[in-house]
């Protein structure tokens, strides 16, 4: 191979990576806009207390989503990114079937919990249980498309969900209950989930779910614990904050998160793009993985800080237009929330590197430490200083967690350099 051909190949590879990342950013933008619009619409329609109930259902969905990702789709991205088409199709059918099965089982559990709890919260959880399978299947298609390097299909799928949300939210607003909004949100996801089957030409193989979980257990179970500790920490903080300060405080925190929505949604779905790309970098140019992760994390942190600064300059009138009665409480949390998101963005770069290296033990240790810090900081801060104290406690915890992620990535890269055997299976 001539030097000129080598340079040409490098430029082609960079353009291809830029294209995949661009589609990833476009997809996350579509997802962010949809999540932001739903949150804003519900906040303005229901008020701070009912919005707190909706937020509890939303956070529970986050826990279940991370269960499905850890068991079904995280291993798909790590092990089947950039593989031959036939291998990808087989894996995608089994992984999407596993996600659908997880949605069915945990959806039934949510339904039973909702029936038992009753009151304001119960109907929201009953409806969440009904729509969980569709929500998880739609997310599984996104993972599958990014593993195949077809980010444009993931973007189109999220766009379909966003379009379907519009009439669904209008109908829910006429009903005016939290349960109606949860059903509308899930029904529009079902439209996108079915469309994903047509996009991929793949039928989810629920009957192969058990085999997939068994074959991927070396990564899947660790990723399960890692993911659930992340979302479970948010859930514990929300429940604890509601018990210590009140349900309205949960709504205020969710309002601040909505203001930072573009970056939070980006972080939640970042593994769709970055783990797949980090895995490709590892296969093609392993010595560049550390730099790739640093640029990724640093770019997100800088963007989050800039967005936080812009929010501080936003006049109260604009904030009230966006969040309604939730704005006064949420505006007090902008600074600590922005710092926390920036630190989380920085840490996500290191997390992508550890996932690409299939260093599941290291990433699990990092996530357990970060989650323990998150709960301790959030609840300790709530006891000491109410809602604002909780926000500052979470910000400090996230900075500590990010530092640990980077220390573990550095150790993993040094270990791999000493060991010539590859850690990521490609077939």
CSV table of C-alpha atoms in Angstrom, one decimal:
chain,number,residue,atom,x,y,z
A,1,UNK,CA,0.0,0.0,0.0
A,2,UNK,CA,1.5,3.4,-1.0
A,3,UNK,CA,1.7,6.3,1.4
A,4,UNK,CA,-0.7,8.3,-0.8
A,5,UNK,CA,-3.3,5.5,-0.6
A,6,UNK,CA,-2.8,5.3,3.1
A,7,UNK,CA,-3.5,9.0,3.5
A,8,UNK,CA,-6.5,8.7,1.3
A,9,UNK,CA,-7.9,5.8,3.4
A,10,UNK,CA,-7.3,7.8,6.6
A,11,UNK,CA,-9.3,10.7,5.2
A,12,UNK,CA,-12.1,8.4,4.0
A,13,UNK,CA,-12.2,6.8,7.5
A,14,UNK,CA,-12.3,10.2,9.2
A,15,UNK,CA,-15.2,11.3,6.9
A,16,UNK,CA,-17.1,8.1,7.6
A,17,UNK,CA,-16.6,8.6,11.3
A,18,UNK,CA,-17.7,12.2,11.1
A,19,UNK,CA,-20.8,11.1,9.2
A,20,UNK,CA,-21.7,8.5,11.8
A,21,UNK,CA,-21.2,11.0,14.6
A,22,UNK,CA,-23.2,13.6,12.8
A,23,UNK,CA,-26.1,11.3,12.5
A,24,UNK,CA,-25.7,10.4,16.1
A,25,UNK,CA,-25.9,14.1,17.1
A,26,UNK,CA,-28.9,14.6,14.8
A,27,UNK,CA,-30.6,11.6,16.4
A,28,UNK,CA,-29.9,12.8,19.9
A,29,UNK,CA,-31.1,16.3,18.9
A,30,UNK,CA,-34.4,14.7,17.7
A,31,UNK,CA,-34.7,12.7,21.0
A,32,UNK,CA,-33.8,15.7,23.1
A,33,UNK,CA,-36.4,17.9,21.4
A,34,UNK,CA,-39.1,15.2,21.9
A,35,UNK,CA,-38.2,14.7,25.6
A,36,UNK,CA,-38.0,18.4,26.2
A,37,UNK,CA,-41.3,19.0,24.5
A,38,UNK,CA,-43.1,16.3,26.5
A,39,UNK,CA,-41.7,17.6,29.7
A,40,UNK,CA,-42.6,21.2,29.0
A,41,UNK,CA,-46.1,20.3,27.8
A,42,UNK,CA,-46.8,18.2,30.9
A,43,UNK,CA,-45.3,20.8,33.3
A,44,UNK,CA,-47.4,23.5,31.8
A,45,UNK,CA,-50.6,21.4,31.7
A,46,UNK,CA,-50.4,19.8,35.2
A,47,UNK,CA,-48.5,22.0,37.6
A,48,UNK,CA,-45.6,21.2,39.9
A,49,UNK,CA,-47.2,18.4,42.0
A,50,UNK,CA,-48.7,16.4,39.2
A,51,UNK,CA,-45.5,17.0,37.2
A,52,UNK,CA,-43.7,15.4,40.2
A,53,UNK,CA,-45.8,12.3,39.8
A,54,UNK,CA,-45.1,12.2,36.1
A,55,UNK,CA,-41.4,12.6,36.8
A,56,UNK,CA,-41.5,9.5,39.1
A,57,UNK,CA,-43.0,7.5,36.2
A,58,UNK,CA,-40.4,8.9,33.9
A,59,UNK,CA,-37.5,8.0,36.2
A,60,UNK,CA,-38.9,4.5,36.7
A,61,UNK,CA,-38.9,4.1,32.9
A,62,UNK,CA,-35.2,5.2,33.0
A,63,UNK,CA,-34.5,2.3,35.4
A,64,UNK,CA,-36.2,-0.3,33.2
A,65,UNK,CA,-34.6,1.2,30.1
A,66,UNK,CA,-31.2,0.7,31.6
A,67,UNK,CA,-32.0,-2.9,32.5
A,68,UNK,CA,-32.9,-3.6,28.9
A,69,UNK,CA,-29.8,-1.9,27.6
A,70,UNK,CA,-27.5,-3.7,30.0
A,71,UNK,CA,-28.9,-7.2,29.2
A,72,UNK,CA,-29.9,-6.8,25.5
A,73,UNK,CA,-28.4,-3.9,23.6
A,74,UNK,CA,-25.2,-2.8,25.2
A,75,UNK,CA,-23.5,-6.2,24.3
A,76,UNK,CA,-24.9,-5.7,20.8
A,77,UNK,CA,-23.1,-2.4,20.4
A,78,UNK,CA,-19.9,-3.6,21.9
A,79,UNK,CA,-19.6,-6.9,20.0
A,80,UNK,CA,-21.5,-6.3,16.8
A,81,UNK,CA,-20.5,-2.8,15.6
A,82,UNK,CA,-18.9,-2.9,12.2
A,83,UNK,CA,-19.4,-6.7,11.7
A,84,UNK,CA,-20.7,-8.4,8.5
A,85,UNK,CA,-24.4,-7.6,7.7
A,86,UNK,CA,-25.7,-11.1,8.3
A,87,UNK,CA,-24.0,-11.4,11.7
A,88,UNK,CA,-25.6,-8.0,12.6
A,89,UNK,CA,-29.0,-9.0,11.5
A,90,UNK,CA,-29.0,-12.2,13.5
A,91,UNK,CA,-27.7,-10.4,16.6
A,92,UNK,CA,-30.2,-7.5,16.2
A,93,UNK,CA,-33.2,-9.8,15.9
A,94,UNK,CA,-32.2,-11.6,19.1
A,95,UNK,CA,-31.2,-8.4,21.0
A,96,UNK,CA,-34.5,-6.7,20.1
A,97,UNK,CA,-36.4,-9.8,21.1
A,98,UNK,CA,-34.6,-9.7,24.5
A,99,UNK,CA,-35.5,-6.0,24.9
A,100,UNK,CA,-39.2,-6.8,24.2
A,101,UNK,CA,-39.2,-9.7,26.6
A,102,UNK,CA,-37.7,-7.5,29.4
A,103,UNK,CA,-40.4,-4.9,28.6
A,104,UNK,CA,-43.1,-7.4,29.0
A,105,UNK,CA,-41.9,-8.8,32.3
A,106,UNK,CA,-41.0,-5.5,34.0
A,107,UNK,CA,-44.1,-3.9,32.5
A,108,UNK,CA,-46.3,-6.5,34.2
A,109,UNK,CA,-44.4,-5.7,37.5
A,110,UNK,CA,-45.1,-1.9,37.1
A,111,UNK,CA,-48.8,-2.6,36.4
A,112,UNK,CA,-49.1,-4.7,39.6
A,113,UNK,CA,-47.3,-2.1,41.7
A,114,UNK,CA,-49.5,0.7,40.3
A,115,UNK,CA,-52.7,-1.3,41.1
A,116,UNK,CA,-51.3,-1.8,44.7
A,117,UNK,CA,-50.3,1.7,45.3
A,118,UNK,CA,-53.4,3.5,44.0
A,119,UNK,CA,-53.8,7.2,44.8
A,120,UNK,CA,-52.2,9.8,42.5
A,121,UNK,CA,-49.2,7.7,41.7
A,122,UNK,CA,-50.8,4.3,41.0
A,123,UNK,CA,-52.6,5.1,37.6
A,124,UNK,CA,-49.4,6.5,36.2
A,125,UNK,CA,-47.5,3.3,36.9
A,126,UNK,CA,-50.3,1.1,35.6
A,127,UNK,CA,-50.2,3.0,32.3
A,128,UNK,CA,-46.4,2.9,32.3
A,129,UNK,CA,-46.5,-0.9,32.6
A,130,UNK,CA,-48.8,-1.1,29.6
A,131,UNK,CA,-46.5,0.9,27.3
A,132,UNK,CA,-43.1,-0.3,28.5
A,133,UNK,CA,-42.6,-3.1,25.8
A,134,UNK,CA,-43.1,-0.5,23.0
A,135,UNK,CA,-40.7,2.0,24.7
A,136,UNK,CA,-38.0,-0.6,25.0
A,137,UNK,CA,-38.4,-2.0,21.5
A,138,UNK,CA,-38.1,1.5,20.0
A,139,UNK,CA,-34.9,2.1,22.0
A,140,UNK,CA,-33.5,-1.3,20.9
A,141,UNK,CA,-33.9,-0.3,17.2
A,142,UNK,CA,-31.8,2.8,17.8
A,143,UNK,CA,-29.0,0.7,19.3
A,144,UNK,CA,-29.1,-1.8,16.4
A,145,UNK,CA,-29.0,0.9,13.8
A,146,UNK,CA,-26.0,2.6,15.3
A,147,UNK,CA,-24.2,-0.7,15.7
A,148,UNK,CA,-24.7,-1.1,11.9
A,149,UNK,CA,-23.4,2.4,11.3
A,150,UNK,CA,-26.8,3.4,10.0
A,151,UNK,CA,-27.4,6.4,12.2
A,152,UNK,CA,-29.7,8.0,9.7
A,153,UNK,CA,-32.3,5.2,10.3
A,154,UNK,CA,-32.2,5.9,14.1
A,155,UNK,CA,-32.7,9.6,13.4
A,156,UNK,CA,-35.7,8.8,11.1
A,157,UNK,CA,-37.2,6.5,13.8
A,158,UNK,CA,-36.9,9.2,16.5
A,159,UNK,CA,-38.4,11.7,14.0
A,160,UNK,CA,-41.4,9.4,13.5
A,161,UNK,CA,-41.8,9.2,17.3
A,162,UNK,CA,-41.7,12.9,17.6
A,163,UNK,CA,-44.3,13.4,14.9
A,164,UNK,CA,-46.6,10.8,16.5
A,165,UNK,CA,-46.2,12.6,19.8
A,166,UNK,CA,-48.0,15.8,18.6
A,167,UNK,CA,-51.5,14.4,18.3
A,168,UNK,CA,-51.1,12.1,21.2
A,169,UNK,CA,-50.1,15.0,23.6
A,170,UNK,CA,-53.1,17.1,22.3
A,171,UNK,CA,-55.5,14.2,23.2
A,172,UNK,CA,-53.8,13.7,26.6
A,173,UNK,CA,-54.2,17.4,27.4
A,174,UNK,CA,-57.9,17.2,26.8
A,175,UNK,CA,-58.1,14.4,29.4
A,176,UNK,CA,-55.8,16.3,31.7
A,177,UNK,CA,-54.4,13.5,33.8
A,178,UNK,CA,-50.9,12.1,34.4
A,179,UNK,CA,-52.0,8.6,33.3
A,180,UNK,CA,-53.3,10.1,29.9
A,181,UNK,CA,-49.9,11.7,29.3
A,182,UNK,CA,-48.0,8.5,30.1
A,183,UNK,CA,-50.3,6.5,27.7
A,184,UNK,CA,-49.9,9.1,24.9
A,185,UNK,CA,-46.1,9.1,25.3
A,186,UNK,CA,-46.0,5.3,25.1
A,187,UNK,CA,-48.5,5.0,22.2
A,188,UNK,CA,-46.4,7.3,20.1
A,189,UNK,CA,-43.3,5.2,20.9
A,190,UNK,CA,-45.2,2.1,19.7
A,191,UNK,CA,-45.7,3.7,16.3
A,192,UNK,CA,-41.9,4.2,16.0
A,193,UNK,CA,-41.2,0.7,17.3
A,194,UNK,CA,-43.4,-0.8,14.6
A,195,UNK,CA,-41.8,1.4,12.0
A,196,UNK,CA,-38.4,0.2,13.1
A,197,UNK,CA,-39.4,-3.4,12.1
A,198,UNK,CA,-40.1,-2.2,8.6
A,199,UNK,CA,-36.8,-0.1,8.5
A,200,UNK,CA,-34.6,-3.0,9.5
A,201,UNK,CA,-36.6,-5.8,7.8
A,202,UNK,CA,-36.1,-7.7,11.0
A,203,UNK,CA,-38.7,-9.3,13.3
A,204,UNK,CA,-37.7,-9.4,17.0
A,205,UNK,CA,-37.0,-12.9,18.1
A,206,UNK,CA,-38.5,-13.1,21.6
A,207,UNK,CA,-38.1,-16.9,21.6
A,208,UNK,CA,-34.3,-16.4,21.3
A,209,UNK,CA,-34.1,-13.9,24.2
A,210,UNK,CA,-33.0,-16.5,26.7
A,211,UNK,CA,-30.2,-17.7,24.4
A,212,UNK,CA,-29.0,-14.1,23.8
A,213,UNK,CA,-28.9,-13.4,27.6
A,214,UNK,CA,-27.0,-16.5,28.2
A,215,UNK,CA,-24.4,-15.9,25.5
A,216,UNK,CA,-23.8,-12.3,26.5
A,217,UNK,CA,-23.9,-12.8,30.3
A,218,UNK,CA,-20.2,-12.1,30.7
A,219,UNK,CA,-20.9,-8.5,29.7
A,220,UNK,CA,-24.6,-8.3,30.1
A,221,UNK,CA,-24.9,-8.9,33.8
A,222,UNK,CA,-22.2,-6.5,34.7
A,223,UNK,CA,-23.7,-3.9,32.4
A,224,UNK,CA,-27.0,-4.6,34.0
A,225,UNK,CA,-25.7,-3.8,37.5
A,226,UNK,CA,-23.8,-0.8,36.1
A,227,UNK,CA,-26.8,0.6,34.3
A,228,UNK,CA,-29.3,-0.1,37.1
A,229,UNK,CA,-27.0,1.5,39.7
A,230,UNK,CA,-27.0,4.6,37.6
A,231,UNK,CA,-30.7,4.9,37.0
A,232,UNK,CA,-31.5,3.4,40.4
A,233,UNK,CA,-29.4,6.1,42.1
A,234,UNK,CA,-31.6,8.8,40.3
A,235,UNK,CA,-34.7,7.0,41.5
A,236,UNK,CA,-33.5,6.7,45.1
A,237,UNK,CA,-32.6,10.4,45.1
A,238,UNK,CA,-36.0,11.3,43.7
A,239,UNK,CA,-37.9,9.2,46.2
A,240,UNK,CA,-35.7,10.4,49.1
A,241,UNK,CA,-36.0,14.0,48.0
A,242,UNK,CA,-39.8,13.6,47.8
A,243,UNK,CA,-39.9,12.2,51.4
A,244,UNK,CA,-37.5,14.7,52.8
A,245,UNK,CA,-38.6,17.9,51.1
A,246,UNK,CA,-41.8,17.0,49.3
A,247,UNK,CA,-43.1,15.8,45.9
A,248,UNK,CA,-42.9,19.4,44.6
A,249,UNK,CA,-39.1,19.3,45.0
A,250,UNK,CA,-39.0,16.3,42.6
A,251,UNK,CA,-40.8,18.5,40.1
A,252,UNK,CA,-38.4,21.4,40.6
A,253,UNK,CA,-35.4,19.1,40.0
A,254,UNK,CA,-37.1,17.7,36.9
A,255,UNK,CA,-37.7,21.2,35.7
A,256,UNK,CA,-34.0,22.1,36.0
A,257,UNK,CA,-33.2,18.9,34.1
A,258,UNK,CA,-35.6,20.0,31.4
A,259,UNK,CA,-33.7,23.3,31.0
A,260,UNK,CA,-30.6,21.2,30.5
A,261,UNK,CA,-32.5,18.7,28.5
A,262,UNK,CA,-30.4,18.7,25.3
A,263,UNK,CA,-27.3,17.6,27.2
A,264,UNK,CA,-29.1,15.2,29.6
A,265,UNK,CA,-30.8,13.4,26.7
A,266,UNK,CA,-27.4,13.3,24.9
A,267,UNK,CA,-25.8,11.7,27.9
A,268,UNK,CA,-28.6,9.2,28.3
A,269,UNK,CA,-28.3,8.0,24.8
A,270,UNK,CA,-24.6,8.6,24.2
A,271,UNK,CA,-23.7,4.9,24.1
A,272,UNK,CA,-25.8,4.6,20.9
A,273,UNK,CA,-23.0,6.5,19.1
A,274,UNK,CA,-19.8,6.7,21.1
A,275,UNK,CA,-19.4,3.1,22.2
A,276,UNK,CA,-19.8,1.9,18.6
A,277,UNK,CA,-17.3,4.5,17.4
A,278,UNK,CA,-14.9,3.9,20.2
A,279,UNK,CA,-15.0,0.2,19.3
A,280,UNK,CA,-14.2,1.0,15.7
A,281,UNK,CA,-11.3,3.3,16.8
A,282,UNK,CA,-10.0,0.4,19.0
A,283,UNK,CA,-10.0,-2.0,16.1
A,284,UNK,CA,-8.6,0.4,13.5
A,285,UNK,CA,-6.2,2.6,15.5
A,286,UNK,CA,-6.0,1.5,19.2
A,287,UNK,CA,-3.4,4.2,20.1
A,288,UNK,CA,-6.0,6.9,19.3
A,289,UNK,CA,-8.7,5.6,21.7
A,290,UNK,CA,-7.6,7.8,24.7
A,291,UNK,CA,-7.5,10.9,22.6
A,292,UNK,CA,-10.9,10.1,21.1
A,293,UNK,CA,-12.4,9.7,24.5
A,294,UNK,CA,-10.9,13.0,25.8
A,295,UNK,CA,-12.1,15.0,22.9
A,296,UNK,CA,-15.6,13.4,23.3
A,297,UNK,CA,-15.8,14.1,27.0
A,298,UNK,CA,-14.2,17.6,26.9
A,299,UNK,CA,-16.5,18.7,24.1
A,300,UNK,CA,-19.6,17.7,26.0
A,301,UNK,CA,-18.4,19.4,29.2
A,302,UNK,CA,-17.7,22.6,27.4
A,303,UNK,CA,-21.0,22.6,25.6
A,304,UNK,CA,-22.9,22.0,28.9
A,305,UNK,CA,-21.2,24.9,30.6
A,306,UNK,CA,-22.0,27.2,27.7
A,307,UNK,CA,-25.6,26.2,27.8
A,308,UNK,CA,-25.8,26.7,31.6
A,309,UNK,CA,-24.3,30.2,31.1
A,310,UNK,CA,-27.0,31.0,28.5
A,311,UNK,CA,-29.7,29.8,30.9
A,312,UNK,CA,-28.5,32.1,33.6
A,313,UNK,CA,-29.0,35.0,31.2
A,314,UNK,CA,-32.6,34.0,30.4
A,315,UNK,CA,-35.1,36.5,31.7
A,316,UNK,CA,-37.8,35.3,34.2
A,317,UNK,CA,-40.5,36.0,31.7
A,318,UNK,CA,-39.0,33.5,29.3
A,319,UNK,CA,-38.5,30.9,32.0
A,320,UNK,CA,-42.1,31.2,33.1
A,321,UNK,CA,-43.3,30.9,29.5
A,322,UNK,CA,-41.3,27.6,29.2
A,323,UNK,CA,-42.0,26.0,32.6
A,324,UNK,CA,-44.9,27.9,34.0
A,325,UNK,CA,-45.2,27.6,37.8
A,326,UNK,CA,-42.2,25.2,37.9
A,327,UNK,CA,-39.8,28.0,36.8
A,328,UNK,CA,-39.2,29.8,40.2
A,329,UNK,CA,-38.1,26.6,41.9
A,330,UNK,CA,-36.2,25.2,38.9
A,331,UNK,CA,-34.3,28.4,38.3
A,332,UNK,CA,-32.5,28.2,41.6
A,333,UNK,CA,-30.9,24.9,40.5
A,334,UNK,CA,-29.4,26.0,37.2
A,335,UNK,CA,-25.8,26.5,38.4
A,336,UNK,CA,-25.3,23.2,40.3
A,337,UNK,CA,-27.3,21.3,37.6
A,338,UNK,CA,-25.1,22.7,34.8
A,339,UNK,CA,-21.9,21.9,36.7
A,340,UNK,CA,-23.2,18.3,37.3
A,341,UNK,CA,-24.0,17.8,33.7
A,342,UNK,CA,-20.6,19.1,32.6
A,343,UNK,CA,-18.9,16.7,34.9
A,344,UNK,CA,-21.1,13.8,33.7
A,345,UNK,CA,-20.3,14.7,30.1
A,346,UNK,CA,-16.6,14.6,30.8
A,347,UNK,CA,-16.9,11.2,32.5
A,348,UNK,CA,-19.0,9.8,29.6
A,349,UNK,CA,-15.9,10.0,27.4
A,350,UNK,CA,-14.0,7.7,29.7
A,351,UNK,CA,-17.0,5.4,30.0
A,352,UNK,CA,-17.2,5.0,26.2
A,353,UNK,CA,-13.6,3.9,26.2
A,354,UNK,CA,-14.1,1.4,29.0
A,355,UNK,CA,-17.1,0.0,27.2
A,356,UNK,CA,-15.2,-0.3,23.9
A,357,UNK,CA,-12.4,-2.2,25.7
A,358,UNK,CA,-15.0,-4.5,27.2
A,359,UNK,CA,-13.5,-3.7,30.6
A,360,UNK,CA,-16.8,-4.5,32.3
A,361,UNK,CA,-15.3,-5.0,35.7
A,362,UNK,CA,-13.6,-1.6,35.7
A,363,UNK,CA,-16.7,0.2,34.4
A,364,UNK,CA,-18.9,-1.6,37.0
A,365,UNK,CA,-16.6,-0.4,39.8
A,366,UNK,CA,-16.7,3.1,38.5
A,367,UNK,CA,-20.5,3.2,38.2
A,368,UNK,CA,-21.1,1.7,41.6
A,369,UNK,CA,-18.8,4.3,43.2
A,370,UNK,CA,-20.4,7.2,41.2
A,371,UNK,CA,-23.9,6.0,42.1
A,372,UNK,CA,-23.1,5.7,45.8
A,373,UNK,CA,-21.7,9.3,45.7
A,374,UNK,CA,-24.8,10.5,43.8
A,375,UNK,CA,-27.3,9.1,46.3
A,376,UNK,CA,-25.2,10.2,49.3
A,377,UNK,CA,-24.6,13.7,47.9
A,378,UNK,CA,-28.2,14.1,46.8
A,379,UNK,CA,-29.9,13.0,50.0
A,380,UNK,CA,-27.2,14.4,52.3
A,381,UNK,CA,-27.6,17.8,50.6
A,382,UNK,CA,-31.4,17.6,50.9
A,383,UNK,CA,-31.1,17.1,54.6
A,384,UNK,CA,-28.7,20.0,54.9
A,385,UNK,CA,-30.1,22.5,52.5
A,386,UNK,CA,-33.4,21.3,50.9
A,387,UNK,CA,-33.8,21.1,47.2
A,388,UNK,CA,-30.8,23.5,46.4
A,389,UNK,CA,-28.6,21.6,48.8
A,390,UNK,CA,-29.5,18.3,47.1
A,391,UNK,CA,-28.5,19.8,43.7
A,392,UNK,CA,-25.1,20.9,45.0
A,393,UNK,CA,-24.5,17.6,46.6
A,394,UNK,CA,-25.2,15.8,43.3
A,395,UNK,CA,-22.9,18.2,41.4
A,396,UNK,CA,-20.0,17.5,43.8
A,397,UNK,CA,-20.7,13.7,43.6
A,398,UNK,CA,-20.6,13.8,39.8
A,399,UNK,CA,-17.2,15.5,39.8
A,400,UNK,CA,-15.8,12.8,42.0
A,401,UNK,CA,-17.4,10.1,39.8
A,402,UNK,CA,-15.9,11.6,36.6
A,403,UNK,CA,-12.4,11.6,38.1
A,404,UNK,CA,-12.7,7.9,38.9
A,405,UNK,CA,-13.9,7.0,35.4
A,406,UNK,CA,-10.8,8.7,33.9
A,407,UNK,CA,-8.4,7.0,36.4
A,408,UNK,CA,-9.9,3.6,35.4
A,409,UNK,CA,-9.7,4.3,31.7
A,410,UNK,CA,-6.0,5.3,32.1
A,411,UNK,CA,-5.3,2.0,33.9
A,412,UNK,CA,-7.2,0.0,31.3
A,413,UNK,CA,-5.3,1.5,28.4
A,414,UNK,CA,-2.0,0.8,30.1
A,415,UNK,CA,-3.0,-2.7,30.8
A,416,UNK,CA,-4.1,-3.3,27.2
A,417,UNK,CA,-0.8,-1.8,26.0
A,418,UNK,CA,1.0,-4.5,28.0
A,419,UNK,CA,-1.2,-7.2,26.8
A,420,UNK,CA,-1.3,-8.1,23.1
A,421,UNK,CA,-4.5,-10.1,23.3
A,422,UNK,CA,-7.6,-8.1,22.2
A,423,UNK,CA,-10.4,-7.7,24.7
A,424,UNK,CA,-13.2,-7.0,22.3
A,425,UNK,CA,-14.7,-9.9,20.4
A,426,UNK,CA,-15.7,-9.0,16.8
A,427,UNK,CA,-17.7,-12.0,15.8
